Amino acid sequence: MTRSLLLIASILLLSGCRPDNGGLIVDRDENKLFLNSSTGKKMIVDLDMCTDVDDACALRIATALDDDSVIDLQAVTLSVTGPNNLEAVRGFLLYDGKPDIPIGRSVVDNEPHESPYWDLMAEYDDGNGDVYDAVRLYRKVLAQTDSPVDIVTTGYTTNLEHLLKSGPDEYSSLTGTELVRQKCGQLYVVATTYPRGHCNNVHVTFAARKAADYINRHWPLPILFFTNEVGGRLMCGGGLQAVDKEKKDIVTRSLLAFGTHDGRAAWDPFGVWAGALACGEATKLGFRRGNLEIDVATGDNQWTDNENGRHFTIYPLEGDREYYNHEMDSWLIKKAKL
């Protein structure tokens, strides 16, 4: 290597960047799901943490799975905005012993701008959060990874839309779509209703509808959707509330602040739990393949089963819902401060 090339490499390393080699980091069939069950696989969790309290359960499950090296939680990004939601997430991560996890600020001003549990989480904030624009954080994590990064998004997919549309920056010479194709593992999306209907994450605002339609059509790899009629019928947090007699844990307090005393519908925690476990044997899930259409004007969606379809949905193999409820609550309780 010449002296000039050595100098360039040194500058890139000192600045936290590194040159992209432009190649795939894993040999994969881009027509199939990439269900990575490797110990400590890398993951980003993208939350709409305010619209419902199930996001608090989802984030707790993510930090508990990170503790046990089921995943390596690389970042937490938000798809909503608010006066102290970044402080709330930082406070939660500090409470759960994760001070080094960076936080991504929503790139779109999605509502609502308030939540009944932000203030109590923000009590634990130290003002030292490592905060980025969400797309910039995605690009940083993907550019610097040497192994596939799974993504679980539990809310609006606006950050992912803007990631795909992003161009080269200080982290990578690749476009957003190229970064996704080369560095992403599996994208798990908590959204849509099978076979037809609507859900909050798609229909609530025009920006949400446009983003969901965009990633559905342009994400370069198969997406696995955790649809509304599965996770929405499950519950999470009730077991924690039952054992937390003094109501001290931050998740218990968040559930109570939201107004629930026996758990909440498990849309988001179910997505994080099943995605982290790569929909393995413990999750007892099956898959349907099909094509998804989203009406941008209304947010309504329709699935058409097709063995060669672009994307996938899940369905439960276990008829007893309590099985799933217990599995999720066990992760909440395991890490709770009682």
mmCIF file of C-alpha atoms in Angstrom:
data_model
loop_
_atom_site.group_PDB
_atom_site.id
_atom_site.type_symbol
_atom_site.label_atom_id
_atom_site.label_comp_id
_atom_site.label_asym_id
_atom_site.label_seq_id
_atom_site.Cartn_x
_atom_site.Cartn_y
_atom_site.Cartn_z
ATOM 1 C CA MET A 1 0.000 0.000 0.000
ATOM 2 C CA THR A 2 1.302 3.426 -0.927
ATOM 3 C CA ARG A 3 1.866 6.170 1.656
ATOM 4 C CA SER A 4 -1.143 8.160 0.319
ATOM 5 C CA LEU A 5 -3.480 5.157 0.598
ATOM 6 C CA LEU A 6 -2.265 4.485 4.119
ATOM 7 C CA LEU A 7 -2.994 8.101 5.009
ATOM 8 C CA ILE A 8 -6.538 7.909 3.611
ATOM 9 C CA ALA A 9 -7.201 4.660 5.485
ATOM 10 C CA SER A 10 -5.932 6.193 8.716
ATOM 11 C CA ILE A 11 -8.180 9.237 8.339
ATOM 12 C CA LEU A 12 -11.204 7.043 7.734
ATOM 13 C CA LEU A 13 -10.465 4.918 10.782
ATOM 14 C CA LEU A 14 -9.945 7.944 13.006
ATOM 15 C CA SER A 15 -13.202 9.479 11.826
ATOM 16 C CA GLY A 16 -15.145 6.303 12.630
ATOM 17 C CA CYS A 17 -15.660 5.456 8.963
ATOM 18 C CA ARG A 18 -14.253 2.769 6.803
ATOM 19 C CA PRO A 19 -14.248 2.195 3.046
ATOM 20 C CA ASP A 20 -17.056 0.000 1.711
ATOM 21 C CA ASN A 21 -15.922 -3.074 -0.159
ATOM 22 C CA GLY A 22 -19.179 -3.011 -2.102
ATOM 23 C CA GLY A 23 -19.791 -6.737 -1.579
ATOM 24 C CA LEU A 24 -22.395 -8.832 0.161
ATOM 25 C CA ILE A 25 -21.561 -9.744 3.742
ATOM 26 C CA VAL A 26 -23.479 -12.996 3.549
ATOM 27 C CA ASP A 27 -24.385 -15.458 0.824
ATOM 28 C CA ARG A 28 -28.192 -15.454 0.667
ATOM 29 C CA ASP A 29 -31.088 -16.242 -1.615
ATOM 30 C CA GLU A 30 -32.786 -12.879 -2.067
ATOM 31 C CA ASN A 31 -36.102 -14.601 -2.828
ATOM 32 C CA LYS A 32 -36.304 -16.217 0.609
ATOM 33 C CA LEU A 33 -36.552 -15.107 4.209
ATOM 34 C CA PHE A 34 -33.227 -14.694 6.006
ATOM 35 C CA LEU A 35 -33.995 -16.145 9.445
ATOM 36 C CA ASN A 36 -30.735 -15.632 11.274
ATOM 37 C CA SER A 37 -30.643 -17.500 14.583
ATOM 38 C CA SER A 38 -26.943 -16.876 15.213
ATOM 39 C CA THR A 39 -26.074 -16.074 18.819
ATOM 40 C CA GLY A 40 -25.707 -12.348 19.317
ATOM 41 C CA LYS A 41 -27.006 -11.378 15.879
ATOM 42 C CA LYS A 42 -27.119 -7.629 15.320
ATOM 43 C CA MET A 43 -30.472 -5.867 15.465
ATOM 44 C CA ILE A 44 -31.972 -2.379 15.249
ATOM 45 C CA VAL A 45 -35.379 -1.758 16.839
ATOM 46 C CA ASP A 46 -37.477 1.080 15.384
ATOM 47 C CA LEU A 47 -40.315 2.184 17.720
ATOM 48 C CA ASP A 48 -43.362 4.450 17.646
ATOM 49 C CA MET A 49 -43.036 4.681 21.414
ATOM 50 C CA CYS A 50 -45.929 6.938 22.421
ATOM 51 C CA THR A 51 -48.944 5.796 20.436
ATOM 52 C CA ASP A 52 -49.347 2.818 22.783
ATOM 53 C CA VAL A 53 -47.588 1.361 25.801
ATOM 54 C CA ASP A 54 -46.785 -1.917 24.094
ATOM 55 C CA ASP A 55 -43.595 -0.229 22.834
ATOM 56 C CA ALA A 56 -42.334 -0.084 26.427
ATOM 57 C CA CYS A 57 -42.798 -3.855 26.640
ATOM 58 C CA ALA A 58 -41.098 -4.262 23.255
ATOM 59 C CA LEU A 59 -38.049 -2.261 24.323
ATOM 60 C CA ARG A 60 -37.769 -4.190 27.593
ATOM 61 C CA ILE A 61 -37.857 -7.493 25.718
ATOM 62 C CA ALA A 62 -35.126 -6.171 23.395
ATOM 63 C CA THR A 63 -32.836 -5.177 26.285
ATOM 64 C CA ALA A 64 -33.456 -8.508 28.040
ATOM 65 C CA LEU A 65 -32.611 -10.448 24.882
ATOM 66 C CA ASP A 66 -29.498 -8.297 24.512
ATOM 67 C CA ASP A 67 -28.483 -9.223 28.079
ATOM 68 C CA ASP A 68 -28.661 -12.905 27.169
ATOM 69 C CA SER A 69 -26.769 -12.378 23.874
ATOM 70 C CA VAL A 70 -29.720 -13.583 21.846
ATOM 71 C CA ILE A 71 -29.283 -10.304 19.983
ATOM 72 C CA ASP A 72 -26.714 -7.534 19.900
ATOM 73 C CA LEU A 73 -28.890 -4.417 20.082
ATOM 74 C CA GLN A 74 -27.148 -1.904 17.827
ATOM 75 C CA ALA A 75 -29.548 1.030 18.025
ATOM 76 C CA VAL A 76 -33.031 2.176 18.954
ATOM 77 C CA THR A 77 -34.733 4.537 16.525
ATOM 78 C CA LEU A 78 -38.007 6.429 16.847
ATOM 79 C CA SER A 79 -40.639 7.088 14.184
ATOM 80 C CA VAL A 80 -42.508 9.675 16.287
ATOM 81 C CA THR A 81 -41.589 13.111 17.569
ATOM 82 C CA GLY A 82 -42.245 14.859 20.840
ATOM 83 C CA PRO A 83 -40.876 17.313 23.407
ATOM 84 C CA ASN A 84 -39.107 14.702 25.526
ATOM 85 C CA ASN A 85 -39.428 11.356 23.761
ATOM 86 C CA LEU A 86 -35.673 11.132 23.149
ATOM 87 C CA GLU A 87 -35.073 11.771 26.848
ATOM 88 C CA ALA A 88 -37.666 9.089 27.637
ATOM 89 C CA VAL A 89 -35.871 6.478 25.536
ATOM 90 C CA ARG A 90 -32.489 7.474 26.979
ATOM 91 C CA GLY A 91 -33.942 7.218 30.490
ATOM 92 C CA PHE A 92 -35.369 3.780 29.735
ATOM 93 C CA LEU A 93 -32.086 2.518 28.306
ATOM 94 C CA LEU A 94 -30.185 3.799 31.351
ATOM 95 C CA TYR A 95 -32.718 2.164 33.671
ATOM 96 C CA ASP A 96 -32.224 -1.120 31.815
ATOM 97 C CA GLY A 97 -28.436 -0.853 31.936
ATOM 98 C CA LYS A 98 -27.827 0.004 28.279
ATOM 99 C CA PRO A 99 -26.020 3.380 28.331
ATOM 100 C CA ASP A 100 -24.056 2.790 25.117
ATOM 101 C CA ILE A 101 -26.946 2.151 22.735
ATOM 102 C CA PRO A 102 -27.393 5.102 20.346
ATOM 103 C CA ILE A 103 -30.805 6.608 19.650
ATOM 104 C CA GLY A 104 -32.217 7.728 16.310
ATOM 105 C CA ARG A 105 -34.493 10.763 16.054
ATOM 106 C CA SER A 106 -37.497 10.415 13.702
ATOM 107 C CA VAL A 107 -36.866 11.997 10.300
ATOM 108 C CA VAL A 108 -40.568 12.845 9.917
ATOM 109 C CA ASP A 109 -42.706 14.884 12.312
ATOM 110 C CA ASN A 110 -45.138 12.071 13.025
ATOM 111 C CA GLU A 111 -47.828 12.507 15.657
ATOM 112 C CA PRO A 112 -48.848 12.196 18.415
ATOM 113 C CA HIS A 113 -46.494 14.579 20.196
ATOM 114 C CA GLU A 114 -47.214 13.393 23.733
ATOM 115 C CA SER A 115 -47.452 10.215 25.757
ATOM 116 C CA PRO A 116 -48.648 9.423 29.291
ATOM 117 C CA TYR A 117 -45.402 7.618 30.132
ATOM 118 C CA TRP A 118 -42.671 9.801 28.599
ATOM 119 C CA ASP A 119 -42.267 11.946 31.703
ATOM 120 C CA LEU A 120 -41.699 9.040 34.081
ATOM 121 C CA MET A 121 -39.110 7.510 31.746
ATOM 122 C CA ALA A 122 -37.381 10.849 31.257
ATOM 123 C CA GLU A 123 -36.809 11.008 35.040
ATOM 124 C CA TYR A 124 -33.904 8.614 34.469
ATOM 125 C CA ASP A 125 -32.324 10.623 31.622
ATOM 126 C CA ASP A 126 -28.783 11.898 32.213
ATOM 127 C CA GLY A 127 -28.674 14.302 29.259
ATOM 128 C CA ASN A 128 -25.845 12.372 27.624
ATOM 129 C CA GLY A 129 -27.666 10.318 25.023
ATOM 130 C CA ASP A 130 -25.840 9.481 21.790
ATOM 131 C CA VAL A 131 -28.538 10.875 19.468
ATOM 132 C CA TYR A 132 -28.526 10.908 15.661
ATOM 133 C CA ASP A 133 -30.935 11.560 12.853
ATOM 134 C CA ALA A 134 -32.495 8.096 12.413
ATOM 135 C CA VAL A 135 -31.432 7.656 8.781
ATOM 136 C CA ARG A 136 -27.891 8.731 9.576
ATOM 137 C CA LEU A 137 -27.810 6.207 12.431
ATOM 138 C CA TYR A 138 -29.093 3.445 10.178
ATOM 139 C CA ARG A 139 -26.420 4.248 7.625
ATOM 140 C CA LYS A 140 -23.694 4.350 10.283
ATOM 141 C CA VAL A 141 -24.632 0.956 11.737
ATOM 142 C CA LEU A 142 -25.020 -0.688 8.337
ATOM 143 C CA ALA A 143 -21.827 0.783 6.889
ATOM 144 C CA GLN A 144 -19.725 -0.331 9.845
ATOM 145 C CA THR A 145 -21.125 -3.826 10.306
ATOM 146 C CA ASP A 146 -19.281 -6.991 9.366
ATOM 147 C CA SER A 147 -22.344 -9.214 9.840
ATOM 148 C CA PRO A 148 -26.004 -8.917 8.821
ATOM 149 C CA VAL A 149 -28.199 -6.501 10.783
ATOM 150 C CA ASP A 150 -31.842 -7.441 11.322
ATOM 151 C CA ILE A 151 -34.410 -4.660 11.703
ATOM 152 C CA VAL A 152 -37.670 -4.824 13.646
ATOM 153 C CA THR A 153 -39.969 -1.864 13.102
ATOM 154 C CA THR A 154 -43.002 -1.633 15.374
ATOM 155 C CA GLY A 155 -44.437 1.638 14.091
ATOM 156 C CA TYR A 156 -44.444 3.937 11.092
ATOM 157 C CA THR A 157 -41.933 2.964 8.410
ATOM 158 C CA THR A 158 -41.017 6.556 7.553
ATOM 159 C CA ASN A 159 -37.403 6.134 8.705
ATOM 160 C CA LEU A 160 -37.019 3.123 6.426
ATOM 161 C CA GLU A 161 -38.525 4.952 3.466
ATOM 162 C CA HIS A 162 -35.971 7.739 3.887
ATOM 163 C CA LEU A 163 -33.172 5.213 4.417
ATOM 164 C CA LEU A 164 -33.910 3.657 1.023
ATOM 165 C CA LYS A 165 -33.946 7.115 -0.570
ATOM 166 C CA SER A 166 -30.704 8.226 1.097
ATOM 167 C CA GLY A 167 -27.518 8.902 -0.813
ATOM 168 C CA PRO A 168 -23.808 8.484 -0.052
ATOM 169 C CA ASP A 169 -22.497 10.173 3.082
ATOM 170 C CA GLU A 170 -19.507 10.161 5.435
ATOM 171 C CA TYR A 171 -20.266 6.566 6.425
ATOM 172 C CA SER A 172 -20.699 4.935 3.045
ATOM 173 C CA SER A 173 -20.401 5.592 -0.664
ATOM 174 C CA LEU A 174 -23.429 3.360 -1.214
ATOM 175 C CA THR A 175 -27.014 4.478 -1.649
ATOM 176 C CA GLY A 176 -29.529 3.482 0.996
ATOM 177 C CA THR A 177 -30.963 0.728 -1.182
ATOM 178 C CA GLU A 178 -27.471 -0.654 -1.844
ATOM 179 C CA LEU A 179 -26.651 -0.607 1.877
ATOM 180 C CA VAL A 180 -29.861 -2.474 2.683
ATOM 181 C CA ARG A 181 -29.247 -5.116 0.038
ATOM 182 C CA GLN A 182 -25.665 -5.690 1.134
ATOM 183 C CA LYS A 183 -25.816 -5.278 4.904
ATOM 184 C CA CYS A 184 -29.352 -6.008 6.142
ATOM 185 C CA GLY A 185 -30.475 -9.388 7.363
ATOM 186 C CA GLN A 186 -34.236 -9.706 7.779
ATOM 187 C CA LEU A 187 -36.715 -6.843 8.021
ATOM 188 C CA TYR A 188 -39.590 -7.604 10.403
ATOM 189 C CA VAL A 189 -42.508 -5.171 10.144
ATOM 190 C CA VAL A 190 -45.341 -4.958 12.675
ATOM 191 C CA ALA A 191 -48.113 -3.789 10.338
ATOM 192 C CA THR A 192 -51.027 -4.683 8.039
ATOM 193 C CA THR A 193 -53.967 -7.026 8.572
ATOM 194 C CA TYR A 194 -54.363 -10.389 6.854
ATOM 195 C CA PRO A 195 -56.029 -10.962 4.445
ATOM 196 C CA ARG A 196 -57.540 -7.489 4.258
ATOM 197 C CA GLY A 197 -58.042 -4.494 6.528
ATOM 198 C CA HIS A 198 -56.051 -1.689 8.062
ATOM 199 C CA CYS A 199 -53.893 -0.998 11.093
ATOM 200 C CA ASN A 200 -52.590 2.089 12.870
ATOM 201 C CA ASN A 201 -49.038 1.772 11.551
ATOM 202 C CA VAL A 202 -50.189 2.070 7.955
ATOM 203 C CA HIS A 203 -53.363 4.139 7.799
ATOM 204 C CA VAL A 204 -53.092 6.789 10.538
ATOM 205 C CA THR A 205 -51.381 9.557 8.508
ATOM 206 C CA PHE A 206 -50.559 10.167 4.874
ATOM 207 C CA ALA A 207 -46.816 9.976 5.660
ATOM 208 C CA ALA A 208 -47.345 6.548 7.247
ATOM 209 C CA ARG A 209 -49.381 5.307 4.282
ATOM 210 C CA LYS A 210 -46.872 6.606 1.747
ATOM 211 C CA ALA A 211 -43.926 5.076 3.623
ATOM 212 C CA ALA A 212 -45.574 1.672 4.033
ATOM 213 C CA ASP A 213 -46.410 1.564 0.349
ATOM 214 C CA TYR A 214 -42.900 2.677 -0.603
ATOM 215 C CA ILE A 215 -41.018 0.043 1.393
ATOM 216 C CA ASN A 216 -43.513 -2.611 0.310
ATOM 217 C CA ARG A 217 -42.663 -1.886 -3.318
ATOM 218 C CA HIS A 218 -38.983 -0.927 -3.038
ATOM 219 C CA TRP A 219 -37.346 -2.823 -0.153
ATOM 220 C CA PRO A 220 -34.866 -4.964 -2.087
ATOM 221 C CA LEU A 221 -35.269 -8.060 0.090
ATOM 222 C CA PRO A 222 -38.317 -10.039 1.309
ATOM 223 C CA ILE A 223 -40.160 -8.474 4.267
ATOM 224 C CA LEU A 224 -41.792 -10.536 7.002
ATOM 225 C CA PHE A 225 -44.950 -8.859 8.327
ATOM 226 C CA PHE A 226 -46.307 -9.482 11.821
ATOM 227 C CA THR A 227 -49.926 -8.804 11.026
ATOM 228 C CA ASN A 228 -52.520 -7.174 13.249
ATOM 229 C CA GLU A 229 -54.830 -10.144 13.714
ATOM 230 C CA VAL A 230 -52.026 -12.221 15.297
ATOM 231 C CA GLY A 231 -50.152 -9.928 17.716
ATOM 232 C CA GLY A 232 -53.245 -7.873 18.483
ATOM 233 C CA ARG A 233 -54.947 -10.932 19.995
ATOM 234 C CA LEU A 234 -52.057 -11.617 22.367
ATOM 235 C CA MET A 235 -51.303 -9.866 25.660
ATOM 236 C CA CYS A 236 -48.076 -8.700 27.261
ATOM 237 C CA GLY A 237 -47.297 -7.155 30.635
ATOM 238 C CA GLY A 238 -50.045 -8.681 32.713
ATOM 239 C CA GLY A 239 -47.697 -11.203 34.255
ATOM 240 C CA LEU A 240 -45.228 -8.467 35.167
ATOM 241 C CA GLN A 241 -47.933 -6.320 36.744
ATOM 242 C CA ALA A 242 -49.090 -9.304 38.804
ATOM 243 C CA VAL A 243 -45.658 -10.001 40.318
ATOM 244 C CA ASP A 244 -44.565 -6.360 40.702
ATOM 245 C CA LYS A 245 -46.587 -5.881 43.877
ATOM 246 C CA GLU A 246 -45.073 -2.505 44.726
ATOM 247 C CA LYS A 247 -45.388 -1.240 41.131
ATOM 248 C CA LYS A 248 -41.773 -0.093 41.007
ATOM 249 C CA ASP A 249 -40.472 -1.282 37.643
ATOM 250 C CA ILE A 250 -40.393 1.253 34.807
ATOM 251 C CA VAL A 251 -42.476 -0.987 32.530
ATOM 252 C CA THR A 252 -45.101 -1.567 35.223
ATOM 253 C CA ARG A 253 -45.280 2.177 35.855
ATOM 254 C CA SER A 254 -45.611 2.838 32.127
ATOM 255 C CA LEU A 255 -48.467 0.348 31.816
ATOM 256 C CA LEU A 256 -50.266 1.977 34.729
ATOM 257 C CA ALA A 257 -49.692 5.457 33.322
ATOM 258 C CA PHE A 258 -51.304 4.322 30.096
ATOM 259 C CA GLY A 259 -54.302 3.072 32.070
ATOM 260 C CA THR A 260 -53.938 -0.693 31.949
ATOM 261 C CA HIS A 261 -53.747 -2.939 35.015
ATOM 262 C CA ASP A 262 -53.544 -6.386 33.433
ATOM 263 C CA GLY A 263 -51.304 -6.035 30.383
ATOM 264 C CA ARG A 264 -51.771 -4.664 26.910
ATOM 265 C CA ALA A 265 -52.293 -6.066 23.409
ATOM 266 C CA ALA A 266 -48.924 -7.387 22.277
ATOM 267 C CA TRP A 267 -48.488 -6.090 18.737
ATOM 268 C CA ASP A 268 -44.982 -4.657 19.247
ATOM 269 C CA PRO A 269 -43.455 -6.945 21.894
ATOM 270 C CA PHE A 270 -44.570 -9.929 19.831
ATOM 271 C CA GLY A 271 -42.676 -8.561 16.822
ATOM 272 C CA VAL A 272 -39.473 -7.976 18.798
ATOM 273 C CA TRP A 273 -39.692 -11.342 20.564
ATOM 274 C CA ALA A 274 -40.376 -13.385 17.424
ATOM 275 C CA GLY A 275 -37.926 -11.429 15.265
ATOM 276 C CA ALA A 276 -35.125 -11.728 17.795
ATOM 277 C CA LEU A 277 -35.668 -15.476 17.906
ATOM 278 C CA ALA A 278 -35.755 -15.535 14.081
ATOM 279 C CA CYS A 279 -39.237 -17.075 14.231
ATOM 280 C CA GLY A 280 -37.586 -20.250 15.491
ATOM 281 C CA GLU A 281 -39.112 -23.299 17.140
ATOM 282 C CA ALA A 282 -39.913 -21.480 20.400
ATOM 283 C CA THR A 283 -42.104 -18.960 18.584
ATOM 284 C CA LYS A 284 -44.307 -21.649 17.020
ATOM 285 C CA LEU A 285 -45.052 -19.696 13.860
ATOM 286 C CA GLY A 286 -45.776 -20.621 10.287
ATOM 287 C CA PHE A 287 -45.414 -18.512 7.141
ATOM 288 C CA ARG A 288 -47.577 -17.492 4.207
ATOM 289 C CA ARG A 289 -46.103 -15.996 1.076
ATOM 290 C CA GLY A 290 -47.962 -13.436 -0.942
ATOM 291 C CA ASN A 291 -48.265 -10.004 -2.459
ATOM 292 C CA LEU A 292 -49.334 -6.972 -0.484
ATOM 293 C CA GLU A 293 -51.168 -3.968 -1.873
ATOM 294 C CA ILE A 294 -51.624 -0.745 0.116
ATOM 295 C CA ASP A 295 -54.135 1.944 -0.798
ATOM 296 C CA VAL A 296 -52.207 5.143 -0.085
ATOM 297 C CA ALA A 297 -55.407 7.182 -0.039
ATOM 298 C CA THR A 298 -57.061 5.146 2.734
ATOM 299 C CA GLY A 299 -54.346 2.980 4.278
ATOM 300 C CA ASP A 300 -56.350 -0.172 3.628
ATOM 301 C CA ASN A 301 -54.277 -3.210 2.730
ATOM 302 C CA GLN A 302 -54.945 -6.454 0.924
ATOM 303 C CA TRP A 303 -52.906 -9.649 0.845
ATOM 304 C CA THR A 304 -53.066 -12.128 -2.025
ATOM 305 C CA ASP A 305 -51.534 -15.543 -1.368
ATOM 306 C CA ASN A 306 -48.897 -16.395 -3.944
ATOM 307 C CA GLU A 307 -46.150 -18.991 -3.617
ATOM 308 C CA ASN A 308 -43.855 -16.662 -5.557
ATOM 309 C CA GLY A 309 -44.994 -13.486 -3.808
ATOM 310 C CA ARG A 310 -42.718 -10.625 -2.784
ATOM 311 C CA HIS A 311 -43.283 -10.841 0.962
ATOM 312 C CA PHE A 312 -44.375 -13.056 3.861
ATOM 313 C CA THR A 313 -46.815 -13.046 6.770
ATOM 314 C CA ILE A 314 -46.924 -15.202 9.899
ATOM 315 C CA TYR A 315 -49.629 -17.299 11.505
ATOM 316 C CA PRO A 316 -49.645 -19.055 14.904
ATOM 317 C CA LEU A 317 -49.099 -22.802 15.097
ATOM 318 C CA GLU A 318 -49.987 -22.882 18.802
ATOM 319 C CA GLY A 319 -53.697 -22.595 19.510
ATOM 320 C CA ASP A 320 -53.272 -21.572 23.141
ATOM 321 C CA ARG A 321 -52.639 -17.818 23.228
ATOM 322 C CA GLU A 322 -51.392 -18.103 26.802
ATOM 323 C CA TYR A 323 -48.278 -19.826 25.489
ATOM 324 C CA TYR A 324 -47.205 -16.687 23.627
ATOM 325 C CA ASN A 325 -48.304 -14.385 26.464
ATOM 326 C CA HIS A 326 -46.227 -16.352 28.977
ATOM 327 C CA GLU A 327 -43.151 -16.429 26.746
ATOM 328 C CA MET A 328 -43.164 -12.654 26.302
ATOM 329 C CA ASP A 329 -43.913 -11.902 29.940
ATOM 330 C CA SER A 330 -41.066 -14.129 31.059
ATOM 331 C CA TRP A 331 -38.597 -11.712 29.391
ATOM 332 C CA LEU A 332 -40.275 -8.704 31.006
ATOM 333 C CA ILE A 333 -40.141 -10.284 34.468
ATOM 334 C CA LYS A 334 -36.588 -11.585 34.051
ATOM 335 C CA LYS A 335 -35.177 -8.059 33.859
ATOM 336 C CA ALA A 336 -37.671 -6.232 36.073
ATOM 337 C CA LYS A 337 -36.542 -4.368 39.189
ATOM 338 C CA LEU A 338 -39.044 -5.593 41.738
#
